[in-house]
mmCIF file of C-alpha atoms and ligand atoms in Angstrom:
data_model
loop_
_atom_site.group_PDB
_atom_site.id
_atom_site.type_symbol
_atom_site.label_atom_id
_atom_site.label_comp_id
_atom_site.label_asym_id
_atom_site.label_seq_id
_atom_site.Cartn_x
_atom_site.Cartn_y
_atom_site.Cartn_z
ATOM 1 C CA UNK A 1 0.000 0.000 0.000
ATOM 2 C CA UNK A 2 1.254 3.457 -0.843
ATOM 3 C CA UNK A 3 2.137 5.327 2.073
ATOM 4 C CA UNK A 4 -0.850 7.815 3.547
ATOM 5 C CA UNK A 5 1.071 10.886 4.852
ATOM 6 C CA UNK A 6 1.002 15.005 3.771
ATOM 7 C CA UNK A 7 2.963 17.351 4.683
ATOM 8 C CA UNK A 8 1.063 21.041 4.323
ATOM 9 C CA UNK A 9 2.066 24.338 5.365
ATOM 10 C CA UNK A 10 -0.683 27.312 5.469
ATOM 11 C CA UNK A 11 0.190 31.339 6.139
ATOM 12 C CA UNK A 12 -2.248 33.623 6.504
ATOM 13 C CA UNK A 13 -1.390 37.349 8.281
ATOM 14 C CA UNK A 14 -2.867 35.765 11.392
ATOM 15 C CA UNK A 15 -1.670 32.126 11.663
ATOM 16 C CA UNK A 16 1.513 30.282 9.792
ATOM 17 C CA UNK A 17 0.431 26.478 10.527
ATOM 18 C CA UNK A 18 2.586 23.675 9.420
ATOM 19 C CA UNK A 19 0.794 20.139 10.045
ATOM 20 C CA UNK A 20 2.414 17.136 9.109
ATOM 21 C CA UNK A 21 0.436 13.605 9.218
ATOM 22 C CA UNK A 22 0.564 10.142 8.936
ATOM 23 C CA UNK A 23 -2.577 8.231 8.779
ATOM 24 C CA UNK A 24 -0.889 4.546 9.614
ATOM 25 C CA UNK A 25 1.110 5.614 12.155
ATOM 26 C CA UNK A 26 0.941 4.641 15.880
ATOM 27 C CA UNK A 27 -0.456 8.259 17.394
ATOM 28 C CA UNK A 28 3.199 9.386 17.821
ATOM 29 C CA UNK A 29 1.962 13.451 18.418
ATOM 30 C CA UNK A 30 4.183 16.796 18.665
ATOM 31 C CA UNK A 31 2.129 19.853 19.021
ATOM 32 C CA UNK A 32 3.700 23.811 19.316
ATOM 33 C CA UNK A 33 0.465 25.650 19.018
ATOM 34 C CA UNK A 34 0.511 28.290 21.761
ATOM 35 C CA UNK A 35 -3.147 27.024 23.200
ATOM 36 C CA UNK A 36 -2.341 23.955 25.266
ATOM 37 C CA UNK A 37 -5.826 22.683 26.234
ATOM 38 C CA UNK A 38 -6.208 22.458 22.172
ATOM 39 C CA UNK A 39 -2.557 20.647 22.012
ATOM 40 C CA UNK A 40 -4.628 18.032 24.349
ATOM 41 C CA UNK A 41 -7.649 17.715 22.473
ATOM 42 C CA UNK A 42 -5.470 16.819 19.426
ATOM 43 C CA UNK A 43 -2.766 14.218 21.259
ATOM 44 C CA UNK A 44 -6.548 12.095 21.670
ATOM 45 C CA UNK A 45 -7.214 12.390 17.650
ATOM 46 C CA UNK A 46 -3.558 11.078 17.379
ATOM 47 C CA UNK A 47 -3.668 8.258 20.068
ATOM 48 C CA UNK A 48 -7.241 6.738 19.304
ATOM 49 C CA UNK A 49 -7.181 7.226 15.651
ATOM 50 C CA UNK A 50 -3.564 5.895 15.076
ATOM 51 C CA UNK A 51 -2.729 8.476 13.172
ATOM 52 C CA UNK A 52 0.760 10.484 14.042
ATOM 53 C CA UNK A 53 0.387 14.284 13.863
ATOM 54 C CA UNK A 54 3.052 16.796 13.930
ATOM 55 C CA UNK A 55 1.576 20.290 13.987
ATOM 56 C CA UNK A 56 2.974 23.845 14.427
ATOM 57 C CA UNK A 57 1.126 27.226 14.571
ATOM 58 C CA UNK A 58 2.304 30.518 15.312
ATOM 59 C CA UNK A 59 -0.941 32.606 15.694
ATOM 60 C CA UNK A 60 -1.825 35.811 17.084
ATOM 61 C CA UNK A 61 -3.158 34.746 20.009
ATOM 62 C CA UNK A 62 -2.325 37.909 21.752
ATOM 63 C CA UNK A 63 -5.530 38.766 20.597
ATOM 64 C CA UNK A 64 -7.391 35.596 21.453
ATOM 65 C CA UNK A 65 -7.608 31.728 20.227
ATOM 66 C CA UNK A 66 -9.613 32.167 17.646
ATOM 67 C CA UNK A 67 -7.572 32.403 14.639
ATOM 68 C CA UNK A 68 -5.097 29.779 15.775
ATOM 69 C CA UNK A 69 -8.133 26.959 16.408
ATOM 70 C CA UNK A 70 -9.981 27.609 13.140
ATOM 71 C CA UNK A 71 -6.676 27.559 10.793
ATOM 72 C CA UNK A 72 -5.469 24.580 12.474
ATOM 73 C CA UNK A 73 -9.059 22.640 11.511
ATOM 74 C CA UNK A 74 -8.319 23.981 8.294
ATOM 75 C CA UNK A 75 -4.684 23.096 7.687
ATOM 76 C CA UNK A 76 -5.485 19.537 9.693
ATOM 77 C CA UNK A 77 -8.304 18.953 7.159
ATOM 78 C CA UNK A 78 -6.565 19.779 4.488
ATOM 79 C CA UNK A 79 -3.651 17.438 5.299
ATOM 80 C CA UNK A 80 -5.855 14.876 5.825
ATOM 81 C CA UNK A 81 -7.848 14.998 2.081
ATOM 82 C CA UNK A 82 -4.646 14.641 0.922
ATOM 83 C CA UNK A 83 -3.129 11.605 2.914
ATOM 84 C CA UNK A 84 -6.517 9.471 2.262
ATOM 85 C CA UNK A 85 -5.966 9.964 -1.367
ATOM 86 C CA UNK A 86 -8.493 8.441 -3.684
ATOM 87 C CA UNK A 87 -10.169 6.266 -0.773
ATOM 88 C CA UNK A 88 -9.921 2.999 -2.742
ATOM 89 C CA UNK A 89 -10.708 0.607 -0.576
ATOM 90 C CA UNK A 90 -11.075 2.380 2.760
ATOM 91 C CA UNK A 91 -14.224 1.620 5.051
ATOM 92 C CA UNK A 92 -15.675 4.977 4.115
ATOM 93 C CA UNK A 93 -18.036 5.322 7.366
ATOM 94 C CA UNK A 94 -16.695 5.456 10.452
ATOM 95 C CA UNK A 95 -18.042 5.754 14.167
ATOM 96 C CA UNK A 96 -17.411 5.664 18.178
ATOM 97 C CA UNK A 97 -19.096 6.350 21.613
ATOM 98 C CA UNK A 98 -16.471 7.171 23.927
ATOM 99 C CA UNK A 99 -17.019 7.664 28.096
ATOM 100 C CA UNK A 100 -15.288 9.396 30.594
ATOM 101 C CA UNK A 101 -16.541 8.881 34.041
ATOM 102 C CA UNK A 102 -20.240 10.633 33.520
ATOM 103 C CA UNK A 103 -19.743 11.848 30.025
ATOM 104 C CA UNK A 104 -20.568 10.064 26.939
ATOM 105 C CA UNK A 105 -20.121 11.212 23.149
ATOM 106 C CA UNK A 106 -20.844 9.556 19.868
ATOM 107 C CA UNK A 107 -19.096 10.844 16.247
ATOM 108 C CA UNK A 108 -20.060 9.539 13.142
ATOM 109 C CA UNK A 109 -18.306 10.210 10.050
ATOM 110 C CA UNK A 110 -18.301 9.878 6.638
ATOM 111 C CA UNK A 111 -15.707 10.392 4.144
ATOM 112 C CA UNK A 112 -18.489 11.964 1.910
ATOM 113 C CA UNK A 113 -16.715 14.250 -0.498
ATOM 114 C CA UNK A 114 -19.116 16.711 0.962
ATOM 115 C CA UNK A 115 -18.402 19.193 3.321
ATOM 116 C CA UNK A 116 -21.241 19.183 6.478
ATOM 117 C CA UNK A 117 -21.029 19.728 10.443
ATOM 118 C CA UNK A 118 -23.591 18.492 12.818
ATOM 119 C CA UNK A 119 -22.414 19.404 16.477
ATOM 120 C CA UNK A 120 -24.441 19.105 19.582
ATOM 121 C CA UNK A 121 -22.488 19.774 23.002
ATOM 122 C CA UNK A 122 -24.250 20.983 25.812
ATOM 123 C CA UNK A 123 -20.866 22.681 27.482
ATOM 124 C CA UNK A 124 -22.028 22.831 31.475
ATOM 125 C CA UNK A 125 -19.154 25.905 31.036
ATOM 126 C CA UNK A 126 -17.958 28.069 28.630
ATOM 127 C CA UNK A 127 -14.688 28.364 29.719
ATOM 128 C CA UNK A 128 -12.556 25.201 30.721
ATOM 129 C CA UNK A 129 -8.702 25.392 30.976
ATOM 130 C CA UNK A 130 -8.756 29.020 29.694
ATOM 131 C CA UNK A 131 -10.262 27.705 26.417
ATOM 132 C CA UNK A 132 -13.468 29.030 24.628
ATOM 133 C CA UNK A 133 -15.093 26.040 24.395
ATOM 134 C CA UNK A 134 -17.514 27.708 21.516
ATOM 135 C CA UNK A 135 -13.829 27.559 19.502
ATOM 136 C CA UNK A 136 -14.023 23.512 19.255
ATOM 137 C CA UNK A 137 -16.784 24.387 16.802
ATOM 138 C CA UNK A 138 -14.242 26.462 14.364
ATOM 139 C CA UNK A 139 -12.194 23.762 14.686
ATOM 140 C CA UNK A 140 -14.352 20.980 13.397
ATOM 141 C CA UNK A 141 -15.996 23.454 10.961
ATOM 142 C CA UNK A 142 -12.508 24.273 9.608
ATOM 143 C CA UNK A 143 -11.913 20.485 8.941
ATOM 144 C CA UNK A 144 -15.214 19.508 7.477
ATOM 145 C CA UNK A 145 -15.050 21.979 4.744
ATOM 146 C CA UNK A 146 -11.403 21.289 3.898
ATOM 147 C CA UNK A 147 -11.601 17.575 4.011
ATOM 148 C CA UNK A 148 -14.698 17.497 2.476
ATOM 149 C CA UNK A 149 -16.218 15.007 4.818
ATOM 150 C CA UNK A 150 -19.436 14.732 6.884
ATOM 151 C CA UNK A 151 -19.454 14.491 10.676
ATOM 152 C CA UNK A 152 -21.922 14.327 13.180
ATOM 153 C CA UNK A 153 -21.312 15.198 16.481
ATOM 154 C CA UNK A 154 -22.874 14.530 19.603
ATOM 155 C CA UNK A 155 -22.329 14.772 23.557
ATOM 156 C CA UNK A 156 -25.211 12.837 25.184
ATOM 157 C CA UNK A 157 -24.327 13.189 28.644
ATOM 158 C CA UNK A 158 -21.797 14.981 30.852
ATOM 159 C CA UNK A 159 -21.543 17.007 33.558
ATOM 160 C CA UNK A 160 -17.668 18.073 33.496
ATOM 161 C CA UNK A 161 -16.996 20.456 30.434
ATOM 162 C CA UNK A 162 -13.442 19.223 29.850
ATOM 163 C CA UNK A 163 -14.985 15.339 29.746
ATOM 164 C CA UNK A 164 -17.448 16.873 27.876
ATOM 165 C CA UNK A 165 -15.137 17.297 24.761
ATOM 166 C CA UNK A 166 -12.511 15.148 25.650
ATOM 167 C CA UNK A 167 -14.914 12.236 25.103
ATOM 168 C CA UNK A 168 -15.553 14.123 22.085
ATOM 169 C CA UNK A 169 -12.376 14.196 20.643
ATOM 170 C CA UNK A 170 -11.967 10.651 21.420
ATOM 171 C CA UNK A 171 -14.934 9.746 19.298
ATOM 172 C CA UNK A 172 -13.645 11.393 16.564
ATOM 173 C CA UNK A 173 -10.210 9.819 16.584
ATOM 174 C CA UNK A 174 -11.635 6.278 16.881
ATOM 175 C CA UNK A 175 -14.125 6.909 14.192
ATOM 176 C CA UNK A 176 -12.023 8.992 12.012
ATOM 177 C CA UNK A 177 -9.640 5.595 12.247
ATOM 178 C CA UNK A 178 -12.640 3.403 11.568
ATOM 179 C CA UNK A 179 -13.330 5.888 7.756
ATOM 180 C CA UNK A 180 -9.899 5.439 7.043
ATOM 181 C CA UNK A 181 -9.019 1.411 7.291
ATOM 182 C CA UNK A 182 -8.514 -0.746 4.605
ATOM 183 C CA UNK A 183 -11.347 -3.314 4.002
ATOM 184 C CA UNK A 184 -10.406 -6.635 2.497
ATOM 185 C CA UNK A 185 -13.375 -7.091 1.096
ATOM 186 C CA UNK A 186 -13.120 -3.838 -0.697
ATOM 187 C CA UNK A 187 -9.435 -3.998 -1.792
ATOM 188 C CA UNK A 188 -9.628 -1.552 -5.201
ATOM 189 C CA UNK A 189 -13.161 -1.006 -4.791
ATOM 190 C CA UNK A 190 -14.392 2.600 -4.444
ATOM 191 C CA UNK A 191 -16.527 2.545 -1.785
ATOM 192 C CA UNK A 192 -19.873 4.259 -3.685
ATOM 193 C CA UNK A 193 -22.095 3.390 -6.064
ATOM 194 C CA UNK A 194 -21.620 6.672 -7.959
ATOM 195 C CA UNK A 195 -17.970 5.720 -8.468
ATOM 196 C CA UNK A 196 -16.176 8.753 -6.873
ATOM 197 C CA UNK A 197 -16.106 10.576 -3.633
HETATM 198 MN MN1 MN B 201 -8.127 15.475 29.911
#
């Protein structure tokens, strides 16, 4: 199998982002970001998806977080679209629940072609480790539209606002790992009956 990595670097005036990826890795993670609580969020994507991520950001957050979280969904997504490649053969769908003492989330994705965000957390907080937690939604928005997938989002219980998302983000690794295995059954099969995604 050809190897499934990307390399992509994205400057803007506000954020210069490098993410590097490897979707077959073993959830090796380096993060230099400048918004820590984020850098966690992300080391759960690369543990419980498998997938090694090497990402770098330097963002004006002297203004706030912002910038920095959106751009990264962006770059990440991008990154990502380009390490699946053509999706021959990969499961396609992908999904997890994932608990944390009270809290419980489910993520469901698809590797649709088609950009679309469906997020449902009921933060208890708005604030948890000095992170917005309204921000996690720029983040996922910024991936959906730039790795043209579908992804459905849902915390269904939880009373702690950082197991709130954590579980979250733990969902979406273990699903996102789910989309992107190789099926034996569909070895060289696009997995659509329209022929492309
Ligand atoms: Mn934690």
């Amino acid at each position: 199998m050809a190897e499934r990595k990307a390399r992509v670097e994205r400057n803007t005036l506000e954020t210069q982002i490098t993410v590097e990826i490897n979707l077959d890795g073993t959830g090796k993670a380096r993060f230099d970001t400048g918004v820590p609580f984020l850098d966690h969020m992300m080391d759960q994507i690369a543990r419980h998806g498998l997938i090694d991520l090497d990402i770098t950001c330097k963002g004006d957050t002297y203004i706030d977080d912002h910038h920095t979280v959106e751009d990264i969904g962006i770059t990440l997504g991008q990154a990502f679209k380009q390490a699946v490649g053509d999706k021959k053969g990969i499961r396609r769908y992908g999904h997890a629940y994932v608990p944390l003492d009270e809290a419980l989330s489910r993520v469901v994705i698809d590797l649709s072609g088609r950009p679309g965000l469906c997020m449902n957390i009921p933060y208890t907080r708005a604030v948890v480790g000095g992170f917005d937690v309204d921000l996690f939604e720029e983040f996922f928005r910024g991936f959906v539209n730039h790795s043209m997938t579908t992804v459905h989002i849902d915390n269904l219980k939880g009373k702690n606002t950082h197991h709130q998302i954590e579980t979250v983000y733990k969902a979406f690794g273990r699903a996102l790992r789910m989309t992107i295995e190789m099926d034996e059954r569909m070895a060289g099969i696009m997995p659509s009956t329209k022929g492309a995604l």
